[in-house]
mmCIF file of C-alpha atoms (C1' of nucleotides) in Angstrom:
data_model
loop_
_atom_site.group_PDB
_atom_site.id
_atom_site.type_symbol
_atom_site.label_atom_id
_atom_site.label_comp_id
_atom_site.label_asym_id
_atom_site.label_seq_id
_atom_site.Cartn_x
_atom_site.Cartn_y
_atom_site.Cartn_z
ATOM 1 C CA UNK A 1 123.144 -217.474 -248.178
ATOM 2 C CA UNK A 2 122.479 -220.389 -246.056
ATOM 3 C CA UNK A 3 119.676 -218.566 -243.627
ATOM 4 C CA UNK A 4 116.052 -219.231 -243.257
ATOM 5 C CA UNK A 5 113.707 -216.857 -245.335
ATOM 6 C CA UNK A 6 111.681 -214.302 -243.960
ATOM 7 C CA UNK A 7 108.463 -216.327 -244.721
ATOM 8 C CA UNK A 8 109.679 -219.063 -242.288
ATOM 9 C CA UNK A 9 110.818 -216.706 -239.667
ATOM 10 C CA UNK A 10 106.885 -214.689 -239.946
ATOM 11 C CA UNK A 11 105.724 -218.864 -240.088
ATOM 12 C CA UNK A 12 107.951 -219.504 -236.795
ATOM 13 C CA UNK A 13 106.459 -216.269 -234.979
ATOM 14 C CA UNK A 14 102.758 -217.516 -235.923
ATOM 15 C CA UNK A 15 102.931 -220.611 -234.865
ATOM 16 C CA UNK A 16 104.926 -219.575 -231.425
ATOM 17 C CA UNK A 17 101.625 -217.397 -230.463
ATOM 18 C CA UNK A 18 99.160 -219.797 -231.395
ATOM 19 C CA UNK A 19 100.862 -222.660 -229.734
ATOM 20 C CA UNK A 20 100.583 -220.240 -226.212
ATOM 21 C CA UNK A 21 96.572 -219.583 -226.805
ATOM 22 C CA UNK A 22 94.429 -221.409 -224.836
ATOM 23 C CA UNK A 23 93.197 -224.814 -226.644
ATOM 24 C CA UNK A 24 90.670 -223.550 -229.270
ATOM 25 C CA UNK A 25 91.228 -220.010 -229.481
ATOM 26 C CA UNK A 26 91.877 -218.479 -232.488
ATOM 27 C CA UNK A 27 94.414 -215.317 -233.458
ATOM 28 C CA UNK A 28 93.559 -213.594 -237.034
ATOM 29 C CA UNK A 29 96.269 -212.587 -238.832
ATOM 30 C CA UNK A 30 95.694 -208.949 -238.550
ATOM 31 C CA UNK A 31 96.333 -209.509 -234.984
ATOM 32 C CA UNK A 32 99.444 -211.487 -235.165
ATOM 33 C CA UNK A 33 100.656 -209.004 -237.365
ATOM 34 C CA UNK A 34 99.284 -206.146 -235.611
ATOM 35 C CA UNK A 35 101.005 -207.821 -232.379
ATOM 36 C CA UNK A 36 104.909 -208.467 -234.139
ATOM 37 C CA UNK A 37 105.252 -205.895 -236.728
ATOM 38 C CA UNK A 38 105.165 -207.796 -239.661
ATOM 39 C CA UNK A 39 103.454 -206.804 -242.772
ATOM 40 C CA UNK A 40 100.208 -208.116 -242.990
ATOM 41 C CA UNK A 41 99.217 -209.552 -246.347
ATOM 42 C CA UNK A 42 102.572 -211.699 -245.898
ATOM 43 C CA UNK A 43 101.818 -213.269 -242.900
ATOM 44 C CA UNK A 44 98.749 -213.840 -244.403
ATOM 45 C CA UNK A 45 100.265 -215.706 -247.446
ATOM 46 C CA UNK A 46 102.062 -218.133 -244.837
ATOM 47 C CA UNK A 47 99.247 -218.806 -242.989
ATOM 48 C CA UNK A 48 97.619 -219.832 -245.545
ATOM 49 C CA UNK A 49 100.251 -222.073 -246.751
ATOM 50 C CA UNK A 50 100.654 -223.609 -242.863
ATOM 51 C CA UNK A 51 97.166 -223.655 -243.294
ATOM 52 C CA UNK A 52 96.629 -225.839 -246.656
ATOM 53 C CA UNK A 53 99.445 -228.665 -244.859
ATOM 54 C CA UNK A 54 97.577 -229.180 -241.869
ATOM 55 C CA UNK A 55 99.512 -227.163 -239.282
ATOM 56 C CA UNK A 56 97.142 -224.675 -238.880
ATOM 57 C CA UNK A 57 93.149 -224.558 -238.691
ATOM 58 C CA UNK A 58 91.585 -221.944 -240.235
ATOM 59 C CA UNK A 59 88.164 -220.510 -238.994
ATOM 60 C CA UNK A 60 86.390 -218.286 -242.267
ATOM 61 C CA UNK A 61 84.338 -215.166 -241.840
ATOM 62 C CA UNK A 62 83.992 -212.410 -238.721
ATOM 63 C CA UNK A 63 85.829 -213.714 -235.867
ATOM 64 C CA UNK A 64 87.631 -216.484 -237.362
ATOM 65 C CA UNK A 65 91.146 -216.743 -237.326
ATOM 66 C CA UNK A 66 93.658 -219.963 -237.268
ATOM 67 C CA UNK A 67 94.531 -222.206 -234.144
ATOM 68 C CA UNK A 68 96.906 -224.670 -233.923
ATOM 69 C CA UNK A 69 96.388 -228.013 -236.012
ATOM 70 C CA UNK A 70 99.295 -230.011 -234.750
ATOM 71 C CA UNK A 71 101.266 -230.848 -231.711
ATOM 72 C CA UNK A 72 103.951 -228.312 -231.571
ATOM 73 C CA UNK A 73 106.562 -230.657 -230.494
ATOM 74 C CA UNK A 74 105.741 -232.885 -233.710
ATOM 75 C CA UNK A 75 106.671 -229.857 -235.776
ATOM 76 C CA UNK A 76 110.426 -229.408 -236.608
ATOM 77 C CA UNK A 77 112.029 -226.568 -238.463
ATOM 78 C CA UNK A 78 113.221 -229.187 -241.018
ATOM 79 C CA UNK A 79 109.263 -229.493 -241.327
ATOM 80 C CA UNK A 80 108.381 -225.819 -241.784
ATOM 81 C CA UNK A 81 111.535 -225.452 -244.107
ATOM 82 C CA UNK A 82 110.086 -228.333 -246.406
ATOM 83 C CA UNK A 83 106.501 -226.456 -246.352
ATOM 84 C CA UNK A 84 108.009 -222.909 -247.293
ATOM 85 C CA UNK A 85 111.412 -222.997 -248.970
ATOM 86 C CA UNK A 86 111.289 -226.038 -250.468
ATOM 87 C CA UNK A 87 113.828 -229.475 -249.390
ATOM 88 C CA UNK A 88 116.776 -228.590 -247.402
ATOM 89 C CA UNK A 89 119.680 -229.388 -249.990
ATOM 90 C CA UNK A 90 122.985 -228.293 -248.906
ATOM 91 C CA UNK A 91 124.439 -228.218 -252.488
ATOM 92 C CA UNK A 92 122.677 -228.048 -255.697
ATOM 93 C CA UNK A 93 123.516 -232.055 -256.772
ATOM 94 C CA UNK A 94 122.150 -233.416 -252.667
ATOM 95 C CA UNK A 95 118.378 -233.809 -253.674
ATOM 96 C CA UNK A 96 116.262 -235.324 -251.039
ATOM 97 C CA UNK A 97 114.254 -237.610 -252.160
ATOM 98 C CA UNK A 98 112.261 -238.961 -249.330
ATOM 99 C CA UNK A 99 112.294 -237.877 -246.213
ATOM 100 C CA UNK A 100 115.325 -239.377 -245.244
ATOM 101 C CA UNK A 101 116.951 -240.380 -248.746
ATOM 102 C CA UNK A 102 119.174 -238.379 -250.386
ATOM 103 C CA UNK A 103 119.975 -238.959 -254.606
ATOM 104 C CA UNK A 104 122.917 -237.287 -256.349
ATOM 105 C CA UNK A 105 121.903 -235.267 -259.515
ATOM 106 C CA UNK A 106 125.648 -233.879 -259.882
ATOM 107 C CA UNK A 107 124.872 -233.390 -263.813
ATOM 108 C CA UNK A 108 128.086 -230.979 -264.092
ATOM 109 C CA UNK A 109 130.457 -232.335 -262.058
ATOM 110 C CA UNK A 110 130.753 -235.553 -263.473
ATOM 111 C CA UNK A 111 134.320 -236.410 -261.498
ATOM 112 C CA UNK A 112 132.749 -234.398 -258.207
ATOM 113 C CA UNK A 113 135.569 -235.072 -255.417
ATOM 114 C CA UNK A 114 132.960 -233.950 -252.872
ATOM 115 C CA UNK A 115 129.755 -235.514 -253.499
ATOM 116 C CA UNK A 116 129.610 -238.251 -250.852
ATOM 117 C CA UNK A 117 130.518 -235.984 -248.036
ATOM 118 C CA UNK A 118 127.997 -233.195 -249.042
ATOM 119 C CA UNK A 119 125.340 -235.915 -248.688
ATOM 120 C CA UNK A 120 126.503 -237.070 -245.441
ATOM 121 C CA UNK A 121 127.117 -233.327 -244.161
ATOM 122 C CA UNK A 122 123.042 -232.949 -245.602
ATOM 123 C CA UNK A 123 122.121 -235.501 -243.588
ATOM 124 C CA UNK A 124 123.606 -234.514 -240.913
ATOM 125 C CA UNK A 125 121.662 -230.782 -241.605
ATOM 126 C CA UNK A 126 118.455 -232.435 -241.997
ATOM 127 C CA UNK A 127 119.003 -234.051 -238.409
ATOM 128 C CA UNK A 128 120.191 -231.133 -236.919
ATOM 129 C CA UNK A 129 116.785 -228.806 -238.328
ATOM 130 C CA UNK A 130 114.841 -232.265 -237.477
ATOM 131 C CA UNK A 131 115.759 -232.003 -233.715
ATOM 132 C CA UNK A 132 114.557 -228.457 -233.551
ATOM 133 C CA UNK A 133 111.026 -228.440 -232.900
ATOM 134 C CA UNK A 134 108.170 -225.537 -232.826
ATOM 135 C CA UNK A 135 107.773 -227.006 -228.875
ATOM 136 C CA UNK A 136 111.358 -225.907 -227.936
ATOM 137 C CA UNK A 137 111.058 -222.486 -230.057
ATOM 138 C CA UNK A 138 108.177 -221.713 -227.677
ATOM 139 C CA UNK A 139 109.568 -222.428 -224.295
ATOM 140 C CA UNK A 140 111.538 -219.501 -223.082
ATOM 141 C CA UNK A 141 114.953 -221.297 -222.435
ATOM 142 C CA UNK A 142 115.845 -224.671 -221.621
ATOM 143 C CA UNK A 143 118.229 -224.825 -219.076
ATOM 144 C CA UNK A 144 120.508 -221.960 -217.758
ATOM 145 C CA UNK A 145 123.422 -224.887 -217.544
ATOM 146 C CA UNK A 146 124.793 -224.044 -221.076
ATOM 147 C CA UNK A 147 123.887 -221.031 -221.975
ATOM 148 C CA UNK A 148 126.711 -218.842 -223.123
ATOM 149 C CA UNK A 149 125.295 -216.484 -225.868
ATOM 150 C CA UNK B 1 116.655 -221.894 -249.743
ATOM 151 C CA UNK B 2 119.111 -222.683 -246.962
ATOM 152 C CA UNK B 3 121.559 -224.196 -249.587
ATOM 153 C CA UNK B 4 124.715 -223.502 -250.384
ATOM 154 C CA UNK B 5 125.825 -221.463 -253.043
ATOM 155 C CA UNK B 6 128.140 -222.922 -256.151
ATOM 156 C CA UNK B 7 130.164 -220.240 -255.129
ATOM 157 C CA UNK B 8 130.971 -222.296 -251.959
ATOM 158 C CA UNK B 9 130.170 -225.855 -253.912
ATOM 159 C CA UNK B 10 133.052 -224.886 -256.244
ATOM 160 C CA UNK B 11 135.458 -224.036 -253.549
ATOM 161 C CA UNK B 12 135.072 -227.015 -251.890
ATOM 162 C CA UNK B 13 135.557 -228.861 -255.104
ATOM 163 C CA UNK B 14 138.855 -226.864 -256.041
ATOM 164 C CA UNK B 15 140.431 -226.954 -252.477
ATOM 165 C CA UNK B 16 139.611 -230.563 -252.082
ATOM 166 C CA UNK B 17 141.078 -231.295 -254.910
ATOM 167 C CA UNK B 18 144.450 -229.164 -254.378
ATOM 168 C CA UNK B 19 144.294 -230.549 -251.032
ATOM 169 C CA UNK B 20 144.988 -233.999 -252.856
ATOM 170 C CA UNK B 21 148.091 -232.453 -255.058
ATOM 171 C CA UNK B 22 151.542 -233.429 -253.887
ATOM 172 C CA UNK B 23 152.979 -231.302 -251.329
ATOM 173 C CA UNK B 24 153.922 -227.659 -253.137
ATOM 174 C CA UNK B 25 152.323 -229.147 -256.313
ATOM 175 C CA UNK B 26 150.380 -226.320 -258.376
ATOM 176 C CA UNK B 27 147.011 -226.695 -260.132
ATOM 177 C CA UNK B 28 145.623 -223.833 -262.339
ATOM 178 C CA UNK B 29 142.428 -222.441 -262.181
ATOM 179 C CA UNK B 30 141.581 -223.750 -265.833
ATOM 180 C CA UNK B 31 143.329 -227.098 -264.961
ATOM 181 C CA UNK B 32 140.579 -227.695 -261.999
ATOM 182 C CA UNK B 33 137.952 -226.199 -263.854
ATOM 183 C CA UNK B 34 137.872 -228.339 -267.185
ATOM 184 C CA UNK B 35 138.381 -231.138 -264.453
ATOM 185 C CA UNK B 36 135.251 -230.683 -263.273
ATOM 186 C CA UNK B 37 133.424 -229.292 -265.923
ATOM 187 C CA UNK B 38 132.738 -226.110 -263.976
ATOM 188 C CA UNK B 39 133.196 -222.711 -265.410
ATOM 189 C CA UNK B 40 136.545 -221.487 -265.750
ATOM 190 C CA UNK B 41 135.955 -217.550 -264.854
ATOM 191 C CA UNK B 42 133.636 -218.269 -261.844
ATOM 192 C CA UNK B 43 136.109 -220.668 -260.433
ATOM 193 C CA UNK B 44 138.790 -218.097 -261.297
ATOM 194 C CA UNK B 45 136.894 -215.412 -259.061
ATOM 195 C CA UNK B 46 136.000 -218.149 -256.232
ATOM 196 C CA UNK B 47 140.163 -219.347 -256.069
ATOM 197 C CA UNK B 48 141.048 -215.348 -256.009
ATOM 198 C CA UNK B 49 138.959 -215.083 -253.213
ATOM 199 C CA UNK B 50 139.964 -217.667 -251.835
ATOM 200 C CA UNK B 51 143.769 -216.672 -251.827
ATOM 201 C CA UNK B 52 142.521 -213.468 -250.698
ATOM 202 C CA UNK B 53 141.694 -214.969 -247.171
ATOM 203 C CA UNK B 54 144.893 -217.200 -247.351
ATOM 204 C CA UNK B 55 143.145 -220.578 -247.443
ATOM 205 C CA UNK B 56 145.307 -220.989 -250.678
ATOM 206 C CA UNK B 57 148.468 -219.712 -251.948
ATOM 207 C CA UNK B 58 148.482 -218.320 -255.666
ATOM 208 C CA UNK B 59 151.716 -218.032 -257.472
ATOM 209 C CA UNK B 60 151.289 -215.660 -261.078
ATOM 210 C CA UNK B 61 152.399 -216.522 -264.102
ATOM 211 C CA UNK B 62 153.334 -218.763 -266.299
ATOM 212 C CA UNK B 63 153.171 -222.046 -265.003
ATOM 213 C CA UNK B 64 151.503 -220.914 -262.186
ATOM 214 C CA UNK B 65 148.324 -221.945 -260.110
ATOM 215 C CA UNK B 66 147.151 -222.132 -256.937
ATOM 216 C CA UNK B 67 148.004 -224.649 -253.681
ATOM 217 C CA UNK B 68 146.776 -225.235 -249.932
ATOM 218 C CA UNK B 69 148.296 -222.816 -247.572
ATOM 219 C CA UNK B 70 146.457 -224.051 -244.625
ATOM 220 C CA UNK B 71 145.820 -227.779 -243.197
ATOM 221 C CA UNK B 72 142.416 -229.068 -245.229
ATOM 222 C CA UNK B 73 141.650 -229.619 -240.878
ATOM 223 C CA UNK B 74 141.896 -226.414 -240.047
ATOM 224 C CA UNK B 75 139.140 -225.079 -242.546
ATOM 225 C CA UNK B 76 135.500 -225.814 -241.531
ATOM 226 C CA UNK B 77 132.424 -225.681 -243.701
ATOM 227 C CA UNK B 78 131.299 -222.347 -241.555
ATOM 228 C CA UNK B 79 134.999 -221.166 -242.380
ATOM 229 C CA UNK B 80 134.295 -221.011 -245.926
ATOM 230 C CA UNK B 81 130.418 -219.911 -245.776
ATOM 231 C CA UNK B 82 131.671 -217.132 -244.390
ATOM 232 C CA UNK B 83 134.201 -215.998 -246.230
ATOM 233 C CA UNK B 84 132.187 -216.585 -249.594
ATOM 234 C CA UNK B 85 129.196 -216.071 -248.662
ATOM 235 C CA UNK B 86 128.953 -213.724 -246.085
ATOM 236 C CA UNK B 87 128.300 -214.668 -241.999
ATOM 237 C CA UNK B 88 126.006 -217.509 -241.301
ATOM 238 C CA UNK B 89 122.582 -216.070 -240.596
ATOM 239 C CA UNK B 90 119.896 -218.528 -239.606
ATOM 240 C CA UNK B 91 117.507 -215.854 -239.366
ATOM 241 C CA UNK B 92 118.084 -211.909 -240.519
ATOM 242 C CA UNK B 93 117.508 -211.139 -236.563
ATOM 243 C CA UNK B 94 120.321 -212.753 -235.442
ATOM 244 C CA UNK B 95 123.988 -211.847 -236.298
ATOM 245 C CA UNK B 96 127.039 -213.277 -235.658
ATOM 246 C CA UNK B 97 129.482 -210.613 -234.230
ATOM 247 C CA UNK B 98 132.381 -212.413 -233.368
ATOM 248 C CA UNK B 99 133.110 -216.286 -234.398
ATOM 249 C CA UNK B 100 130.912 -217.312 -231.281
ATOM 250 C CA UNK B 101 128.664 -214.439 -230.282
ATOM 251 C CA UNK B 102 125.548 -213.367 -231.763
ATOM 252 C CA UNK B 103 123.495 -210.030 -231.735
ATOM 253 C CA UNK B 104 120.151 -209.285 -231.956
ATOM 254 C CA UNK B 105 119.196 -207.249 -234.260
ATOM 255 C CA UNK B 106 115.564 -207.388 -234.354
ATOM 256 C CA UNK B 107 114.267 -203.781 -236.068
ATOM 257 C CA UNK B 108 111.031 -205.077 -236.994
ATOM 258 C CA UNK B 109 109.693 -207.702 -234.314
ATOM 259 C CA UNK B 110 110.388 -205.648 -230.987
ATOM 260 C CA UNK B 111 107.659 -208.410 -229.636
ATOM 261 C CA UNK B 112 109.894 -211.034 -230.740
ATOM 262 C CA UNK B 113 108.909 -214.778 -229.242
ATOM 263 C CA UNK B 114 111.470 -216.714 -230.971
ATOM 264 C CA UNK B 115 114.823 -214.445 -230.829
ATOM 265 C CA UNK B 116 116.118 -216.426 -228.097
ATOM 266 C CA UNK B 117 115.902 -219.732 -229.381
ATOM 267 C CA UNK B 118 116.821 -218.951 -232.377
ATOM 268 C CA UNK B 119 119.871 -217.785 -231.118
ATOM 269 C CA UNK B 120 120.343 -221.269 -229.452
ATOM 270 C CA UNK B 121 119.774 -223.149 -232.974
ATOM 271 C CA UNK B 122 121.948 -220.923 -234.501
ATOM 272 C CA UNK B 123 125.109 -221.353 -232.767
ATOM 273 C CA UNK B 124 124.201 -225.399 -233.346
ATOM 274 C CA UNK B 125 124.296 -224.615 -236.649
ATOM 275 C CA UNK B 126 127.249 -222.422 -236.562
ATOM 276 C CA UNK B 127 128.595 -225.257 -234.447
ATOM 277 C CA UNK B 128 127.508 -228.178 -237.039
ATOM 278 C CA UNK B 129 129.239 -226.019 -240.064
ATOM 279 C CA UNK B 130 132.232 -225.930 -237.823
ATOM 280 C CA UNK B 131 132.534 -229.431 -237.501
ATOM 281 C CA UNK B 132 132.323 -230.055 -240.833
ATOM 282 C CA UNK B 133 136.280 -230.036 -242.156
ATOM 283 C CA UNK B 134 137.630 -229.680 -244.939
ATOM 284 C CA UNK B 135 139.718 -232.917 -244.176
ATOM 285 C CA UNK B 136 136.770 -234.750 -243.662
ATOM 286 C CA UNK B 137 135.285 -233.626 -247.146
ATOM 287 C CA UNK B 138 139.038 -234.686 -248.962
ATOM 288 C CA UNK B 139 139.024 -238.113 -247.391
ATOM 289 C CA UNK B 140 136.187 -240.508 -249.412
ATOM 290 C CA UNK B 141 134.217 -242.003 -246.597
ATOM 291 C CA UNK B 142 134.722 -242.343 -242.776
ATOM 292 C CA UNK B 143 133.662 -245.719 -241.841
ATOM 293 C CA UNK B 144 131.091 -247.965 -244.149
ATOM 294 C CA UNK B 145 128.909 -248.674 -240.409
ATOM 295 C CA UNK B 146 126.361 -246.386 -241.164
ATOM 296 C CA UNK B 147 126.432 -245.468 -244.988
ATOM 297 C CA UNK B 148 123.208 -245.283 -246.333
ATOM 298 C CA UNK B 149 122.905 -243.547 -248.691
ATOM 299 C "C1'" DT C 1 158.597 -210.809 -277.058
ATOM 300 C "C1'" DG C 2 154.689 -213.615 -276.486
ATOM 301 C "C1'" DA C 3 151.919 -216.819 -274.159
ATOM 302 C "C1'" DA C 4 150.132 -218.442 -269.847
ATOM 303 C "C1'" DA C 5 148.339 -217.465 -265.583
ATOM 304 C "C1'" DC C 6 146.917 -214.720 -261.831
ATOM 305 C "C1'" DC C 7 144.781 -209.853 -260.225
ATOM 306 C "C1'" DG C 8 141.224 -206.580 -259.694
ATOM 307 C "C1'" DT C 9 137.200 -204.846 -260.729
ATOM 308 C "C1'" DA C 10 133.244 -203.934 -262.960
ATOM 309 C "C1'" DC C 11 129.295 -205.509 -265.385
ATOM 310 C "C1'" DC C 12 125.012 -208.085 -266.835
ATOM 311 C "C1'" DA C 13 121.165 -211.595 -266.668
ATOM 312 C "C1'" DT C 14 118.404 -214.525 -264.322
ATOM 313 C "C1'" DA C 15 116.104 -216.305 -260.349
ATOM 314 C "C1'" DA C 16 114.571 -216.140 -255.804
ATOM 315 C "C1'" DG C 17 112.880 -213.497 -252.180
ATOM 316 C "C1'" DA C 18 109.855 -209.945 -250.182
ATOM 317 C "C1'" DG C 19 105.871 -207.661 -250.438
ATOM 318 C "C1'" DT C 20 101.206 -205.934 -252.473
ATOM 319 C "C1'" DG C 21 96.582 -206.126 -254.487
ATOM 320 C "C1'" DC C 22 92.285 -207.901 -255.968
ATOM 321 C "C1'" DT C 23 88.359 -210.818 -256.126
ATOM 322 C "C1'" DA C 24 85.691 -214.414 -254.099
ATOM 323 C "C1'" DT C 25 83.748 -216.841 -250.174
ATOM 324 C "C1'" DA C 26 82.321 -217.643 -245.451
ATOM 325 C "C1'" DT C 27 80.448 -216.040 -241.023
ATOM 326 C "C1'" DA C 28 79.062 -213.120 -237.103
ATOM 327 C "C1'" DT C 29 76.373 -209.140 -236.033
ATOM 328 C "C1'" DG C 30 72.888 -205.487 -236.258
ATOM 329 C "C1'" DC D 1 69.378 -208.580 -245.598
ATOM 330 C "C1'" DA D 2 73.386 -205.608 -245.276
ATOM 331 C "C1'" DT D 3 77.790 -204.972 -243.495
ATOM 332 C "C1'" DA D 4 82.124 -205.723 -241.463
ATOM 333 C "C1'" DT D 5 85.534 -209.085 -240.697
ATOM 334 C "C1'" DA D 6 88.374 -212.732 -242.083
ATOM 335 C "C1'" DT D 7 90.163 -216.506 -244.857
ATOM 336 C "C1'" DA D 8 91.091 -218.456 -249.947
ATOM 337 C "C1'" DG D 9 93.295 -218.095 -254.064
ATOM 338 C "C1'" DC D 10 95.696 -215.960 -257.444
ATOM 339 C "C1'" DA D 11 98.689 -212.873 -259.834
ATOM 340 C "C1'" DC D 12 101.630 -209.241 -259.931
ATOM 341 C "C1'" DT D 13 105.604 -206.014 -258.926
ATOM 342 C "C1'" DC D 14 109.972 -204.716 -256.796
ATOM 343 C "C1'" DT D 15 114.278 -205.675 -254.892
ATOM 344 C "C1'" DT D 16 118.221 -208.380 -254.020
ATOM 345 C "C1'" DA D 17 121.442 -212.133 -254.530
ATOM 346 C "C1'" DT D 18 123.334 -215.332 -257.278
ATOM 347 C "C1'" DG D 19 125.573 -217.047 -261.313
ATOM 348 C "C1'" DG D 20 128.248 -215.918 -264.848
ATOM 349 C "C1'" DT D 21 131.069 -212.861 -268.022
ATOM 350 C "C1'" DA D 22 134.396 -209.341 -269.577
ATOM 351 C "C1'" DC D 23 138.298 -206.328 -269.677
ATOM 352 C "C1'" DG D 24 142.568 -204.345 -268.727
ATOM 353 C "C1'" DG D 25 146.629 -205.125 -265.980
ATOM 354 C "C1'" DT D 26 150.714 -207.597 -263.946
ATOM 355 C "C1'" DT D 27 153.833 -211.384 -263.315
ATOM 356 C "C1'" DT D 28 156.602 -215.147 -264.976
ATOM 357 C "C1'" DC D 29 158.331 -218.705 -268.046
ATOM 358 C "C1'" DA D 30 160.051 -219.976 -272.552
#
DNA sequence: TGAAACCGTACCATAAGAGTGCTATATATG
DNA sequence: CATATATAGCACTCTTATGGTACGGTTTCA
């Protein structure tokens, strides 16, 4: 339906607190959870799979928790969307194959009329999601020049 | 997944393609759909909804098919996202309430640290869909500068 | 009259998403 | 050492959305 899943919006929310603790502090994910109102064992899950890519640090046993791992401004919702939902692909036959290549796999649509431009429109996706970083999510807002919403 | 649907894949494929028929020029919805090898009854639900909106004209029986009632420039990528598959919703928090304006709807995260900006990314999104026309997906390639893939 | 084509709607099957549970392991604390 | 806390890993269920199909009806051309 063309939206980010739940699991990168929990992912999103993490990584927002952490990045605002104090350098070295840790946040369980009871607490996070506890804190936003999101069920538990979930947020668990997607810590654990920030964890295993490096973007979190987790700290076993009583009184561990996760901290930060990365630079939040080297983190980019294109990033977090390739951990938890899998490559951005704007139509089925757009298949990324690096992180900047895109290969056609139209297997149906043999004479597809629109193939080219979805993979230019996907690129232009990917660089949109790209230029979103964790670092701007966590600042309050920008500047009040252009905001309209 | 943040893709797509075929739902959306095959409409673009269909209008593009009656886009390319000779002015008034009709093209059935099995005509297009053993064209592109897609299947006949989906594409049949995909052009009624279609004509349901008024992006293209049906005409019954016999002989009939479907054409463009509106200027391939005048529908966007968001225009048919959200007609077939329902408003763009980068996250479940945030809804679109008119074509610009978004609401927040956050039930769950009253605590919320990232409603705000993703607010901000969504209208970019909303704003990159826009931009995407259907005249640009028609026409095969806008300038061979910066083709890459 | 019959075939072709759209119309409307309802239906089903599969896959993806959302969420839960259990066991094991590591660590701080008493 | 025992216990509580917390992550690790896995597997499982439930719900929803998507993809696809079917049927009866209406319109039009031949």
């Amino acid at each position: 339906m063309l939206a980010l899943t739940k699991k990168t919006g929990y992912a999103l929310v993490a990584m927002s607190h952490l990045s605002r603790l104090d350098r070295g502090s840790l946040a369980s994910a009871r607490e996070i959870a506890d804190l936003f109102d999101v069920p538990t064992s979930l947020l668990m899950n997607v810590l654990k799979q920030l964890a295993s890519v490096g973007y979190v640090e987790s700290v076993r046993g009583a009184r561990g928790g996760y901290r930060m791992a990365v630079d939040p401004e080297n983190v980019s919702l294109a990033d977090l969307v390739g951990v938890l939902e899998g490559p951005v692909r704007l139509a089925e036959c757009v298949t990324e194959v690096a992180g900047d290549d895109t290969e056609c796999t139209c297997q149906v649509m043999a004479n597809c009329p629109v193939a080219d431009p979805l993979h230019r429109a996907q690129r232009k996706l990917k660089d949109f999601l790209a230029s979103v970083t964790l670092g701007e999510i966590v600042k309050p807002a920008p500047a009040p020049t252009e905001n309209k919403g």
